[in-house]
């Protein structure tokens, strides 16, 4: 009796210590958290996720942001391929969108206005006459709650956005789970709920340069976008409502093309965007939305999404005034973004896929950035 009791106790101890060790190993080796500073009374952390190949993804809960992505080239040389700052102050005072989550409405809403069920809503303006990326106090600029997901190489960020924040209706709860897989994929799973009908367009705004962030422009990167059409814009970068075929235009990336190949053409849309800064209408029969290949390093980035569009922005507004990791400067066109999204200004464009969220229904979307070499 006594013996059995002891045996059970010993077995339980072994089991408990085994579980603890296992948890420790996972937490310690896969996700590390360290203080990154404080913003408006909230603690901000820096999370380092390491996968089985030893490649590193860093995140912060300020703006639910991707800070750093270190992946190998075809010779195994590792390099950070995304724009980011080494300090929280960098994020607070610098470019607001490097790697951050943007919401509630990514990209632009014309005149910062839309009507829903007969009620007109006016948003905070921050981009000429328009609202960009949710407004000046959008989700890129708030501290999200953070939780390391047990037993996974994942961090979950959650933010409660109050009714009428930046002018948008509905109390919303938004979360994004980032997972850094052993195949060098950043999986981003977003979930949003609301208590009032509203609009939603949530994405990540990472800038990429596959030969290394801060090491020259991206005009030599080869791009494929599985899109037969794009949405032309007006002079304030609001879509006109037209869905225009890419065939025969500099917007045809249906087969791999160097970004620099046609960017200098006197094309009306390229002139309006100052280069590429347009939404592409994804061909949903294709599993991959876009592929970027940098021939010297051999690095490849593939973008997979369930969303209908992707904003291809090639850093036309960058000017070298921002200094990031390693003291490197982010110059004109030295980074590209592939922001998966609903089409810009869709709350004012009845023919675009609706970016509506209803109470009682969970809005879910998923995008993957997958790195490899060839
Ligand atoms: C927009 C650009 C804007 C940039 C800001 C992109 O999503 O399309 O026009 O300048 O975000 O970082």
Coordinates of N, CA, C and O and ligand atoms in Angstrom, one line a residue, residues 95 97 107-108 127 132-133 205 207 237 277-278 311-313 317 337 339 341, ligand 1:
X95 N 9.0 55.9 -38.9 CA 8.0 55.6 -39.8 C 6.9 54.7 -39.1 O 7.3 53.7 -38.5
X97 N 4.8 52.6 -40.0 CA 4.2 51.3 -40.5 C 5.2 50.2 -40.8 O 4.8 49.2 -41.3
X107 N -4.9 50.6 -45.9 CA -5.0 51.5 -47.1 C -6.0 52.6 -46.9 O -6.4 53.0 -45.8
X108 N -6.5 53.2 -48.0 CA -7.2 54.4 -48.0 C -8.7 54.3 -48.0 O -9.3 53.5 -48.7
X127 N -4.0 61.6 -44.5 CA -3.3 61.5 -45.8 C -4.0 62.4 -46.8 O -4.8 61.9 -47.6
X132 N -5.7 57.0 -44.1 CA -4.8 55.9 -44.5 C -4.6 55.0 -43.3 O -4.3 55.5 -42.2
X133 N -4.7 53.7 -43.5 CA -4.3 52.7 -42.5 C -5.0 52.9 -41.2 O -4.3 52.9 -40.1
X205 N 2.1 45.3 -42.6 CA 2.7 46.3 -43.5 C 4.3 46.1 -43.6 O 5.0 47.1 -43.7
X207 N 8.0 45.7 -44.8 CA 8.8 46.0 -46.0 C 9.9 44.9 -46.2 O 10.5 44.6 -45.2
X237 N -4.6 58.7 -54.8 CA -4.4 57.2 -54.7 C -5.6 56.5 -54.2 O -5.6 55.4 -53.6
X277 N 2.1 51.5 -56.5 CA 1.5 51.7 -55.2 C 0.0 51.4 -55.5 O -0.9 52.3 -55.4
X278 N -0.3 50.1 -55.9 CA -1.6 49.8 -56.4 C -2.1 48.4 -55.8 O -1.3 47.6 -55.5
X311 N -1.8 44.9 -52.0 CA -1.2 46.2 -52.4 C 0.3 46.0 -52.6 O 1.0 45.6 -51.7
X312 N 0.7 46.2 -53.8 CA 2.1 46.2 -54.1 C 2.6 47.6 -54.1 O 2.2 48.5 -54.9
X313 N 3.4 47.9 -53.1 CA 4.0 49.3 -52.8 C 5.5 49.1 -52.9 O 6.0 48.2 -52.2
X317 N 7.8 56.4 -51.3 CA 7.9 57.5 -50.3 C 9.0 57.4 -49.4 O 9.2 58.3 -48.5
X337 N 6.4 46.3 -50.3 CA 5.4 45.7 -49.4 C 4.4 44.9 -50.3 O 4.1 45.4 -51.4
X339 N 0.9 43.9 -49.2 CA -0.1 44.0 -48.1 C -1.4 43.3 -48.6 O -2.1 43.9 -49.5
X341 N -5.2 42.3 -48.6 CA -6.2 43.2 -48.2 C -7.5 43.0 -49.0 O -7.6 42.4 -50.0
Ligands
LIG1 C1 0.4 52.8 -49.2 C2 1.3 53.9 -49.6 C3 1.8 54.5 -48.3 C4 2.4 53.5 -47.5 C5 2.8 54.1 -46.1 C6 1.1 51.8 -48.4 O1 0.2 50.8 -48.0 O2 -0.1 52.2 -50.4 O3 0.7 54.8 -50.4 O4 2.7 55.6 -48.5 O5 1.6 52.4 -47.2 O6 3.7 53.3 -45.5

